[in-house]
Every structure is written in structure tokens, then in C-alpha cells.
PDB file of N, CA, C and O in Angstrom:
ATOM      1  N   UNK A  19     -35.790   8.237  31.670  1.00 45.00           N
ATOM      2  CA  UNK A  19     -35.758   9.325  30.732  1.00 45.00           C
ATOM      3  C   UNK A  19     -34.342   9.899  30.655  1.00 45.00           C
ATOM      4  O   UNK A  19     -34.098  11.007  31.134  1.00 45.00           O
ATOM      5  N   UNK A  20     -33.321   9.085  30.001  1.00 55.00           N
ATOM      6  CA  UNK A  20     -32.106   9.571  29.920  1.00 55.00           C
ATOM      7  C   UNK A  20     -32.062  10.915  29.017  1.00 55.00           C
ATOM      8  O   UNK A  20     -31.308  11.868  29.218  1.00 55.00           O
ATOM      9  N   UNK A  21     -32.883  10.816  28.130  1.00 59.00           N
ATOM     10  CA  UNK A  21     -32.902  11.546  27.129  1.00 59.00           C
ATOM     11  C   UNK A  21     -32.581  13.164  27.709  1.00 59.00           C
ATOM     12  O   UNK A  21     -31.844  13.975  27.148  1.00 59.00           O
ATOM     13  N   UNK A  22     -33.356  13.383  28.997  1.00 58.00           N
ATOM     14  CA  UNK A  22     -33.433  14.776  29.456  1.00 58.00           C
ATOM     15  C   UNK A  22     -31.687  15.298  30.284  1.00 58.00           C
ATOM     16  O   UNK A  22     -31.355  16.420  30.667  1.00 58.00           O
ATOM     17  N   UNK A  23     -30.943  14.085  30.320  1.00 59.00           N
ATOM     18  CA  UNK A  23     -30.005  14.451  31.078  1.00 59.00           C
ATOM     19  C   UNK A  23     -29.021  14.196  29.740  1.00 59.00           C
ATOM     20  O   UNK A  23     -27.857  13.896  30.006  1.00 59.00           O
ATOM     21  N   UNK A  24     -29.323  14.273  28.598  1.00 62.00           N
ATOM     22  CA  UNK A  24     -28.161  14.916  27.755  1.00 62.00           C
ATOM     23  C   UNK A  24     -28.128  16.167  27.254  1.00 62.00           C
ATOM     24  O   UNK A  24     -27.168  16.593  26.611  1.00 62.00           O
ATOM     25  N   UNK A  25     -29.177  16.840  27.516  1.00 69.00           N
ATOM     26  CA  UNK A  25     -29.580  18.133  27.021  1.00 69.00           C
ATOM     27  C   UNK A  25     -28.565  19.369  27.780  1.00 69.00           C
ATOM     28  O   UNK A  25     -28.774  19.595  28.972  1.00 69.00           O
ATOM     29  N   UNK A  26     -27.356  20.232  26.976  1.00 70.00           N
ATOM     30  CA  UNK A  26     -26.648  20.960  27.753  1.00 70.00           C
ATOM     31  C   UNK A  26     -25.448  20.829  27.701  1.00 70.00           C
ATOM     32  O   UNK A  26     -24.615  21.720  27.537  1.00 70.00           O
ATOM     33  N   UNK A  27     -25.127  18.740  27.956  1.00 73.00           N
ATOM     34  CA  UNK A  27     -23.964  18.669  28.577  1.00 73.00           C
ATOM     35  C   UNK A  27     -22.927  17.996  27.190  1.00 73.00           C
ATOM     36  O   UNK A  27     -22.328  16.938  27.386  1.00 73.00           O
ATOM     37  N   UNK A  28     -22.812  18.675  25.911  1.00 73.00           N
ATOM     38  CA  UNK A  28     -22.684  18.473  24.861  1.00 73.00           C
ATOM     39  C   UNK A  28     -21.022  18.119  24.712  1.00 73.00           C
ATOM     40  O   UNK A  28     -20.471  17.251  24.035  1.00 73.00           O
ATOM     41  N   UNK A  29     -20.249  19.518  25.951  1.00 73.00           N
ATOM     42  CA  UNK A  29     -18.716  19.858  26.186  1.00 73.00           C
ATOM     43  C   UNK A  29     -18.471  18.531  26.418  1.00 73.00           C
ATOM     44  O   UNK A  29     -17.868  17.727  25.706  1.00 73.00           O
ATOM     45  N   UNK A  30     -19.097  18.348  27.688  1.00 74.00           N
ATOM     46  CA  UNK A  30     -18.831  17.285  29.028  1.00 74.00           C
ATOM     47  C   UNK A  30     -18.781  15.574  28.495  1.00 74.00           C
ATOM     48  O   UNK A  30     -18.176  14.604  28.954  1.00 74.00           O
ATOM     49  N   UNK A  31     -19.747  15.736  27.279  1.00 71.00           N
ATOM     50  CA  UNK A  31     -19.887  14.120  26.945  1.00 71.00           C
ATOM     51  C   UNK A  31     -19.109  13.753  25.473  1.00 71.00           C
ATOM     52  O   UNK A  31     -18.965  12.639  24.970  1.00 71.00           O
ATOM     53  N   UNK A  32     -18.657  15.079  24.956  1.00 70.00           N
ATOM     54  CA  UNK A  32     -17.386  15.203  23.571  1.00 70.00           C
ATOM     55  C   UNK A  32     -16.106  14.973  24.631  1.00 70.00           C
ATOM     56  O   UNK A  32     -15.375  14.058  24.251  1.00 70.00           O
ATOM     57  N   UNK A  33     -15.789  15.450  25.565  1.00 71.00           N
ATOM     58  CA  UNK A  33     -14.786  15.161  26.491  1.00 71.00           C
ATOM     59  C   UNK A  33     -14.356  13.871  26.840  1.00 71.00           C
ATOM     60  O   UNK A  33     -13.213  13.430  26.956  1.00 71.00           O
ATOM     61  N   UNK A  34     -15.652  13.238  27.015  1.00 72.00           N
ATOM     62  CA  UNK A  34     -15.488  12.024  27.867  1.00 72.00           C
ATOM     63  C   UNK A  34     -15.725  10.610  26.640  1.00 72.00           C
ATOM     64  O   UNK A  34     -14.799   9.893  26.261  1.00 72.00           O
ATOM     65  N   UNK A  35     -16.698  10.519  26.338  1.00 69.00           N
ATOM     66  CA  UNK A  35     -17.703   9.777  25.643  1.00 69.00           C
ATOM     67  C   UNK A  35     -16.442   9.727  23.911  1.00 69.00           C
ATOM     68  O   UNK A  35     -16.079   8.595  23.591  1.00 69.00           O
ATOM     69  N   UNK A  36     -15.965  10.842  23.073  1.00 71.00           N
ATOM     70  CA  UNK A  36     -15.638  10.626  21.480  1.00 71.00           C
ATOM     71  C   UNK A  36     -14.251  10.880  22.345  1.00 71.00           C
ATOM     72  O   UNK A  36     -13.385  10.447  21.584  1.00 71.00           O
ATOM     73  N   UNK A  37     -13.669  11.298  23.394  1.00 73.00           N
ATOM     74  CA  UNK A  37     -12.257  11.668  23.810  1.00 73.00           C
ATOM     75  C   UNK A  37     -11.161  10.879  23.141  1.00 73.00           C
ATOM     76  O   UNK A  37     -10.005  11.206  23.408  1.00 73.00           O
ATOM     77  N   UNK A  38     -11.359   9.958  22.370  1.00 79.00           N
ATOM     78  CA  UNK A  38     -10.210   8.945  21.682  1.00 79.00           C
ATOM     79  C   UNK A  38     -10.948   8.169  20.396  1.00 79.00           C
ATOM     80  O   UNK A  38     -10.692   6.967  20.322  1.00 79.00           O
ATOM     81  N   UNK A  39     -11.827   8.716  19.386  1.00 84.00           N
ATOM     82  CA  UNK A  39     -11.828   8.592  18.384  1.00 84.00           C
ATOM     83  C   UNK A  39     -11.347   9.753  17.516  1.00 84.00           C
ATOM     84  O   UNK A  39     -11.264  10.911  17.926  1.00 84.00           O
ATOM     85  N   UNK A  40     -11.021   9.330  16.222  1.00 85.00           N
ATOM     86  CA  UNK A  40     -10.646  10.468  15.367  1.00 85.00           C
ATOM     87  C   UNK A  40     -11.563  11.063  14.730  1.00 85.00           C
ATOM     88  O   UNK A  40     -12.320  10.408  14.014  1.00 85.00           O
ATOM     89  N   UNK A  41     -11.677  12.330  14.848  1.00 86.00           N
ATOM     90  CA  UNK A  41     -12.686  13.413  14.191  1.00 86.00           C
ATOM     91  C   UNK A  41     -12.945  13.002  12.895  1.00 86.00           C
ATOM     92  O   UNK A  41     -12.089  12.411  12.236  1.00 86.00           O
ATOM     93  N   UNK A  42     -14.516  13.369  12.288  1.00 87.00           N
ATOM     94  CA  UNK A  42     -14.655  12.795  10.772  1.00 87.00           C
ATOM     95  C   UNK A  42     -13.253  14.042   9.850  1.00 87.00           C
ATOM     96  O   UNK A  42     -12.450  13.440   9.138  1.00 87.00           O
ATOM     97  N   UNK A  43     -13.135  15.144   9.912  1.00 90.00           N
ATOM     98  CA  UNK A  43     -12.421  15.840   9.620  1.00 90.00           C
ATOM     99  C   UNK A  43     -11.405  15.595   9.127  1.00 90.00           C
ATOM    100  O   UNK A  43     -11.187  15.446   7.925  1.00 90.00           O
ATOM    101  N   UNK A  44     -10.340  15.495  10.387  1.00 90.00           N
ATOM    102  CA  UNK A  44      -9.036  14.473  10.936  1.00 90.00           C
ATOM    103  C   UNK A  44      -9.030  13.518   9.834  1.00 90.00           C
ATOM    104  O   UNK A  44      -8.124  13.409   9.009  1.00 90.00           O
ATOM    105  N   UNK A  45     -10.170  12.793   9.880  1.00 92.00           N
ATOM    106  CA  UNK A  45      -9.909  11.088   9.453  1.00 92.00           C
ATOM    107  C   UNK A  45     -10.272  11.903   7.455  1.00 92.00           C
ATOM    108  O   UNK A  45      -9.309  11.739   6.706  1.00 92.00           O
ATOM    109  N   UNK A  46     -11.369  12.559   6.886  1.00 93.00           N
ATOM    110  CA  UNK A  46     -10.973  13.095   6.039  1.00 93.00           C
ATOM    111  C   UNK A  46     -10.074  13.622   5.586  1.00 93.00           C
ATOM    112  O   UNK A  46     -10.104  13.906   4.389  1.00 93.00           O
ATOM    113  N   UNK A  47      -9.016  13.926   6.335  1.00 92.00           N
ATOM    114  CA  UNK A  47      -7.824  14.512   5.342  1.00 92.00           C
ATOM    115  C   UNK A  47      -6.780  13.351   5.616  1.00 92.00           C
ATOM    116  O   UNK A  47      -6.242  13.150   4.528  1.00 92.00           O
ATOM    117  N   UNK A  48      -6.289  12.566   6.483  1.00 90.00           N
ATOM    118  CA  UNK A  48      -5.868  11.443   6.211  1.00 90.00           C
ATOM    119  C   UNK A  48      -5.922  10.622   5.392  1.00 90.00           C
ATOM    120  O   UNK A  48      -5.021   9.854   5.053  1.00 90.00           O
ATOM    121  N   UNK A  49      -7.300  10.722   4.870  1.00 90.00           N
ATOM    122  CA  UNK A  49      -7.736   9.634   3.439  1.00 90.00           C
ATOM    123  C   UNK A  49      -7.153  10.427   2.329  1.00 90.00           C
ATOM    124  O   UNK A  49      -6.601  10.055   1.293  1.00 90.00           O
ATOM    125  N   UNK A  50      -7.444  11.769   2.858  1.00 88.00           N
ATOM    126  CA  UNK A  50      -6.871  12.354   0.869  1.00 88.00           C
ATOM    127  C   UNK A  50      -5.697  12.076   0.906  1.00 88.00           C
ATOM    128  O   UNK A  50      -5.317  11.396  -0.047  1.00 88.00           O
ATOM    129  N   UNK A  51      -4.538  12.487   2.063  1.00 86.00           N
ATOM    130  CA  UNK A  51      -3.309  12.172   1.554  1.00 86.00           C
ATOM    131  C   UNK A  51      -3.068  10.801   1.759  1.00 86.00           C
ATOM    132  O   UNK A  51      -2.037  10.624   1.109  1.00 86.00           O
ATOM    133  N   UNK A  52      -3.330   9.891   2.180  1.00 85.00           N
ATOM    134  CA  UNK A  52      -3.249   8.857   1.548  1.00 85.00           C
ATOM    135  C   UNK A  52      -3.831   8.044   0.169  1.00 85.00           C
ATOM    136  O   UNK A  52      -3.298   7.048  -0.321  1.00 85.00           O
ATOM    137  N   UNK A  53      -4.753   8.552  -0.208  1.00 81.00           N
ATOM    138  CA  UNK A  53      -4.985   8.648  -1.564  1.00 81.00           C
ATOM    139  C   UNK A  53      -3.885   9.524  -2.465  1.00 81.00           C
ATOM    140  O   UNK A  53      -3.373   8.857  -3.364  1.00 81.00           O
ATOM    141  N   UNK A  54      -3.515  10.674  -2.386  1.00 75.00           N
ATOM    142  CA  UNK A  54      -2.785  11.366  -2.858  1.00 75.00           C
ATOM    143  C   UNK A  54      -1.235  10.943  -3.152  1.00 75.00           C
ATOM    144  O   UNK A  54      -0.543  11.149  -4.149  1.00 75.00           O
ATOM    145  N   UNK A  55      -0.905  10.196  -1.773  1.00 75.00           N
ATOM    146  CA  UNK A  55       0.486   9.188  -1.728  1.00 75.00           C
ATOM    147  C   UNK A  55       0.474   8.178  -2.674  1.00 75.00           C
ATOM    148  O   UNK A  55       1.373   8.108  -3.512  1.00 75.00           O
ATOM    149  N   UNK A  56      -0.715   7.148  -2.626  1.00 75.00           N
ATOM    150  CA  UNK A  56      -1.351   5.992  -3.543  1.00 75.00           C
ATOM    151  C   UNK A  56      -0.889   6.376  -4.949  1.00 75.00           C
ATOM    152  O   UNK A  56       0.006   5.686  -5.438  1.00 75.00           O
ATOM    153  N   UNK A  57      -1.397   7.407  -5.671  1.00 79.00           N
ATOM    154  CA  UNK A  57      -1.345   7.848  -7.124  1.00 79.00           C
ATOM    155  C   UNK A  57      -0.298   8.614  -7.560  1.00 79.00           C
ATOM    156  O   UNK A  57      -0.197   8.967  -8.735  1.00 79.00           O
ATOM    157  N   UNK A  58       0.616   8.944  -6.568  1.00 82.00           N
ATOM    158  CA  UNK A  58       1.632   9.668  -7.468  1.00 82.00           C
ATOM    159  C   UNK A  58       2.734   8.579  -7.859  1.00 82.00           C
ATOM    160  O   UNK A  58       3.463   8.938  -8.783  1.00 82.00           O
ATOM    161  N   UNK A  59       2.900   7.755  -7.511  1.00 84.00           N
ATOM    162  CA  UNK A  59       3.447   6.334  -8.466  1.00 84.00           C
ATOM    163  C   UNK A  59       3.115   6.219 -10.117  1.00 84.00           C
ATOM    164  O   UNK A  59       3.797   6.230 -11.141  1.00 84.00           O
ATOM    165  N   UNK A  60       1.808   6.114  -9.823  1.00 86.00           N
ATOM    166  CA  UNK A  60       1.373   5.780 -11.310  1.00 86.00           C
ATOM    167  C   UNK A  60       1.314   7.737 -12.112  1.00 86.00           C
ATOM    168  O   UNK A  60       1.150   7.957 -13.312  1.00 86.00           O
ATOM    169  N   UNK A  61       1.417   8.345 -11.511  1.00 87.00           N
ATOM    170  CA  UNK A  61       1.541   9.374 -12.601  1.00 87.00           C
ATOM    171  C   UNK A  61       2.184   9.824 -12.518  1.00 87.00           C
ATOM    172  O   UNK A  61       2.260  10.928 -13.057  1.00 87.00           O
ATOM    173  N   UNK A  62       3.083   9.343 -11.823  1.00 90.00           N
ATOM    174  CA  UNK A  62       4.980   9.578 -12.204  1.00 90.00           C
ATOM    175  C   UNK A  62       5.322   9.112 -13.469  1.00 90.00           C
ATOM    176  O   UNK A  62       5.958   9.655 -14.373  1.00 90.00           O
ATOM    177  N   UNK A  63       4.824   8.074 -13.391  1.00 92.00           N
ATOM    178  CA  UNK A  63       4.994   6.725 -14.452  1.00 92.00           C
ATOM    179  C   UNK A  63       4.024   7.597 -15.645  1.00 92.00           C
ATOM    180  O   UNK A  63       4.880   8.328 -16.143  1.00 92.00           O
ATOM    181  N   UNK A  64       3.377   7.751 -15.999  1.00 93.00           N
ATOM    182  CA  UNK A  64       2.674   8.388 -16.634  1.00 93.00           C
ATOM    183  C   UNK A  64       3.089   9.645 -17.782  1.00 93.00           C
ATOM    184  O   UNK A  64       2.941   9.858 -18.986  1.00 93.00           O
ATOM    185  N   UNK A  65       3.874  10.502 -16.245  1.00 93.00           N
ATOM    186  CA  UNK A  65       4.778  11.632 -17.549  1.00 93.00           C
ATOM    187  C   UNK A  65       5.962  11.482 -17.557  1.00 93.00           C
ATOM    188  O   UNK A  65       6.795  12.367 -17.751  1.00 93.00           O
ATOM    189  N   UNK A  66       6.173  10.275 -17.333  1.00 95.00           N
ATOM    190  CA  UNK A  66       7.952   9.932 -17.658  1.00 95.00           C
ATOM    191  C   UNK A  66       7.826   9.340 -18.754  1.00 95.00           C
ATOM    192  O   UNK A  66       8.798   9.322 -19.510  1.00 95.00           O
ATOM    193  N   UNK A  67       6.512   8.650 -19.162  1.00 95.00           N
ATOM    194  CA  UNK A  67       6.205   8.141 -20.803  1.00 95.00           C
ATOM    195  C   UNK A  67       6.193   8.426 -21.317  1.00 95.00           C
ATOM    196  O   UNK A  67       6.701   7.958 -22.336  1.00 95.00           O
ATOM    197  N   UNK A  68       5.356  10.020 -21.241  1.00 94.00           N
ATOM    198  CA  UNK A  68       4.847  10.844 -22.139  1.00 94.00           C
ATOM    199  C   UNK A  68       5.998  11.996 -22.493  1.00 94.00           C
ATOM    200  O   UNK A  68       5.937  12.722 -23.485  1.00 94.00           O
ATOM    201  N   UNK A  69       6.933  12.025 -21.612  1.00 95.00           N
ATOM    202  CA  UNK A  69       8.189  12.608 -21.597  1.00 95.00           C
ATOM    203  C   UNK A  69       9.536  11.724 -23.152  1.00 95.00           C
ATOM    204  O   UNK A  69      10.241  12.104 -24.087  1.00 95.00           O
ATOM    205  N   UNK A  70       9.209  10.702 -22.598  1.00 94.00           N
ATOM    206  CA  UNK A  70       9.875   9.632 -23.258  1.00 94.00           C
ATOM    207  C   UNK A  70       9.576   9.653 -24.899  1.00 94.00           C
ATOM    208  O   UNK A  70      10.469   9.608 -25.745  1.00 94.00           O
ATOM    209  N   UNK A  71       8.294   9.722 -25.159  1.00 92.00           N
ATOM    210  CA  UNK A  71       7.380   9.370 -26.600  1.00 92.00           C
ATOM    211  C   UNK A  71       8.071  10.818 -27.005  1.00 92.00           C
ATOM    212  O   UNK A  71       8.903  10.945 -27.904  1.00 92.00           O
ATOM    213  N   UNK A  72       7.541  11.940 -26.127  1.00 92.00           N
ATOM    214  CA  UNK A  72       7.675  13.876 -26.639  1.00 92.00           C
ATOM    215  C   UNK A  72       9.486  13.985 -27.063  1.00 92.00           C
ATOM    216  O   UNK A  72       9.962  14.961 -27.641  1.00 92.00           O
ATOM    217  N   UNK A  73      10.228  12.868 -26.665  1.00 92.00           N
ATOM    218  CA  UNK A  73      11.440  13.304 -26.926  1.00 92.00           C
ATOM    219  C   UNK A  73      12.076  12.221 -27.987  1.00 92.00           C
ATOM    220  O   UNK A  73      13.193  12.383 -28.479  1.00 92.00           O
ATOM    221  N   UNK A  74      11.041  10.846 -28.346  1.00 90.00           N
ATOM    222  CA  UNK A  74      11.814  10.521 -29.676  1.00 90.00           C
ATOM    223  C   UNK A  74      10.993  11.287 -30.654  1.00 90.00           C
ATOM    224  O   UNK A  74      11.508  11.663 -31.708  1.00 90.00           O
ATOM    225  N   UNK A  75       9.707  11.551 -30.362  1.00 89.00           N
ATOM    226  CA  UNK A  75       9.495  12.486 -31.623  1.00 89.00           C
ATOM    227  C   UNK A  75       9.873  13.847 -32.114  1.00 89.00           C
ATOM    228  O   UNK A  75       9.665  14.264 -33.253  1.00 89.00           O
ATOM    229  N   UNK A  76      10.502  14.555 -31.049  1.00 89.00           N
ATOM    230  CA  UNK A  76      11.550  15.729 -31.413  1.00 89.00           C
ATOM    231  C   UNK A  76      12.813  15.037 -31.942  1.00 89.00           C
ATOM    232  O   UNK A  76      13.247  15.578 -32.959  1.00 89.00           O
ATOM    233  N   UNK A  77      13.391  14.159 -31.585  1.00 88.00           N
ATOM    234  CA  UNK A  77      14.921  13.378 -32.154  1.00 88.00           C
ATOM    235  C   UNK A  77      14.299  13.029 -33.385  1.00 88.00           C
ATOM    236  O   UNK A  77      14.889  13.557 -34.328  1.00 88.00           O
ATOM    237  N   UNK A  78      13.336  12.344 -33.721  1.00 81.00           N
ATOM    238  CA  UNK A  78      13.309  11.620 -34.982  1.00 81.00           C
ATOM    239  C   UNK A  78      12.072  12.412 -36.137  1.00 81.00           C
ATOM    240  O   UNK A  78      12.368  12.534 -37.325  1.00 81.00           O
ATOM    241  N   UNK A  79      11.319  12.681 -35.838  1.00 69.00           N
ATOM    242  CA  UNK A  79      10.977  13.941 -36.090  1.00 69.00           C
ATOM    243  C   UNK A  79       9.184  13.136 -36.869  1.00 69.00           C
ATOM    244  O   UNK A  79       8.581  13.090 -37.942  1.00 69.00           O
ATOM    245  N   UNK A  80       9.083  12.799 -35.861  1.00 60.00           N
ATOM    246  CA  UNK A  80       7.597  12.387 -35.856  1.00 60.00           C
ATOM    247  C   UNK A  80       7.454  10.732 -36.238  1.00 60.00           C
ATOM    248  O   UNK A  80       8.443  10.073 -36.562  1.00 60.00           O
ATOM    249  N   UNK A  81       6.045  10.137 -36.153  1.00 61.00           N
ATOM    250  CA  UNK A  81       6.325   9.243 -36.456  1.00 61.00           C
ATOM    251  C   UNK A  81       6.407   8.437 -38.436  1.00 61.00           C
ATOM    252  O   UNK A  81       6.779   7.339 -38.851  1.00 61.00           O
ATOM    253  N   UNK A  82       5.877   9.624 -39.102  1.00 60.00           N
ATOM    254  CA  UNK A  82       6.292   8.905 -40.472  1.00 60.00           C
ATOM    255  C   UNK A  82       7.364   8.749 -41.222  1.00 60.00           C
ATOM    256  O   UNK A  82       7.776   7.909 -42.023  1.00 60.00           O
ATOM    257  N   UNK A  83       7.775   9.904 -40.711  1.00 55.00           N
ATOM    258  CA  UNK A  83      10.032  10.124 -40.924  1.00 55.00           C
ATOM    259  C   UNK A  83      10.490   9.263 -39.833  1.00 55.00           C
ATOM    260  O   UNK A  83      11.286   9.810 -39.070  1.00 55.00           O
ATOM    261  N   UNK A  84      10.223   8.214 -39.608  1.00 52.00           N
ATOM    262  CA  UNK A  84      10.821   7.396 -38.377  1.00 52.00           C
ATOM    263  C   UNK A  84      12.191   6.397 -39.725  1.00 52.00           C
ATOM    264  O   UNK A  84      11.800   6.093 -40.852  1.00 52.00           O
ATOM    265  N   UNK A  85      13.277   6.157 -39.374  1.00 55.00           N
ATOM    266  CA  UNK A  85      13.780   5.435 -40.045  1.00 55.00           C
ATOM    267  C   UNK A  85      14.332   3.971 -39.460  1.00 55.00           C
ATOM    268  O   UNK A  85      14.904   3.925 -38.370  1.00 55.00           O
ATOM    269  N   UNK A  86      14.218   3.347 -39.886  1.00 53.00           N
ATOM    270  CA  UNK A  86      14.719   2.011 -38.916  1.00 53.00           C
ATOM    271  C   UNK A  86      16.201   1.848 -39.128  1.00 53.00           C
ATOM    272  O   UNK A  86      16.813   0.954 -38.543  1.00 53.00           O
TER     273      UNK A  86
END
């Protein structure tokens, strides 16, 4: 009946027993910023386009007055 000799010792066996895995917590915010690292590439890329398009259509002054 192991069952009765875990009852209590909750400190004692988080100490010993999870002492060198990473907390779900821990390991949750590791994933966001590594997700977070992942995507700012592509939406860098994203408003440097949209940066790009917003500034020939102020120079040229939309696209039906476009002149070649």
C-alpha cells in the first residue's frame, strides 16, 4: 500500500522525485518566446512591404496615375 505513504510528503517528493525537470510554467513561456522569436522574421518582412507599396503610392500617387 504505497499509496498511504505519499499522503503529506508532497515538499519532500517535488524536492527529490521533479528536482530536474522543467516546470509546465517555465517550459510555457519558453515556447512563447520562442514562438515569438520564430515570427518576427516574417513580419518584419511583412511591414517593410507594406511600407514599400505605402511609399510608391504617395510618390506616384496611386495606382491609376502610375506612369511608365
Amino acid at each position: 500500500m504505497a499509496f498511504f505513504g505519499l499522503i503529506g510528503n508532497d515538499r519532500q517528493m517535488a524536492g527529490s522525485t521533479y528536482s530536474k525537470r522543467e516546470s509546465a510554467s517555465d517550459k510555457a513561456s519558453r515556447k512563447r518566446r520562442e514562438n515569438h522569436r520564430r515570427t518576427l522574421t516574417a513580419t518584419a518582412r511583412q511591414g517593410q512591404a507594406w511600407e514599400d507599396g505605402e511609399r510608391q503610392r504617395q510618390d506616384h500617387g496611386g495606382r491609376r496615375s502610375w506612369r511608365r
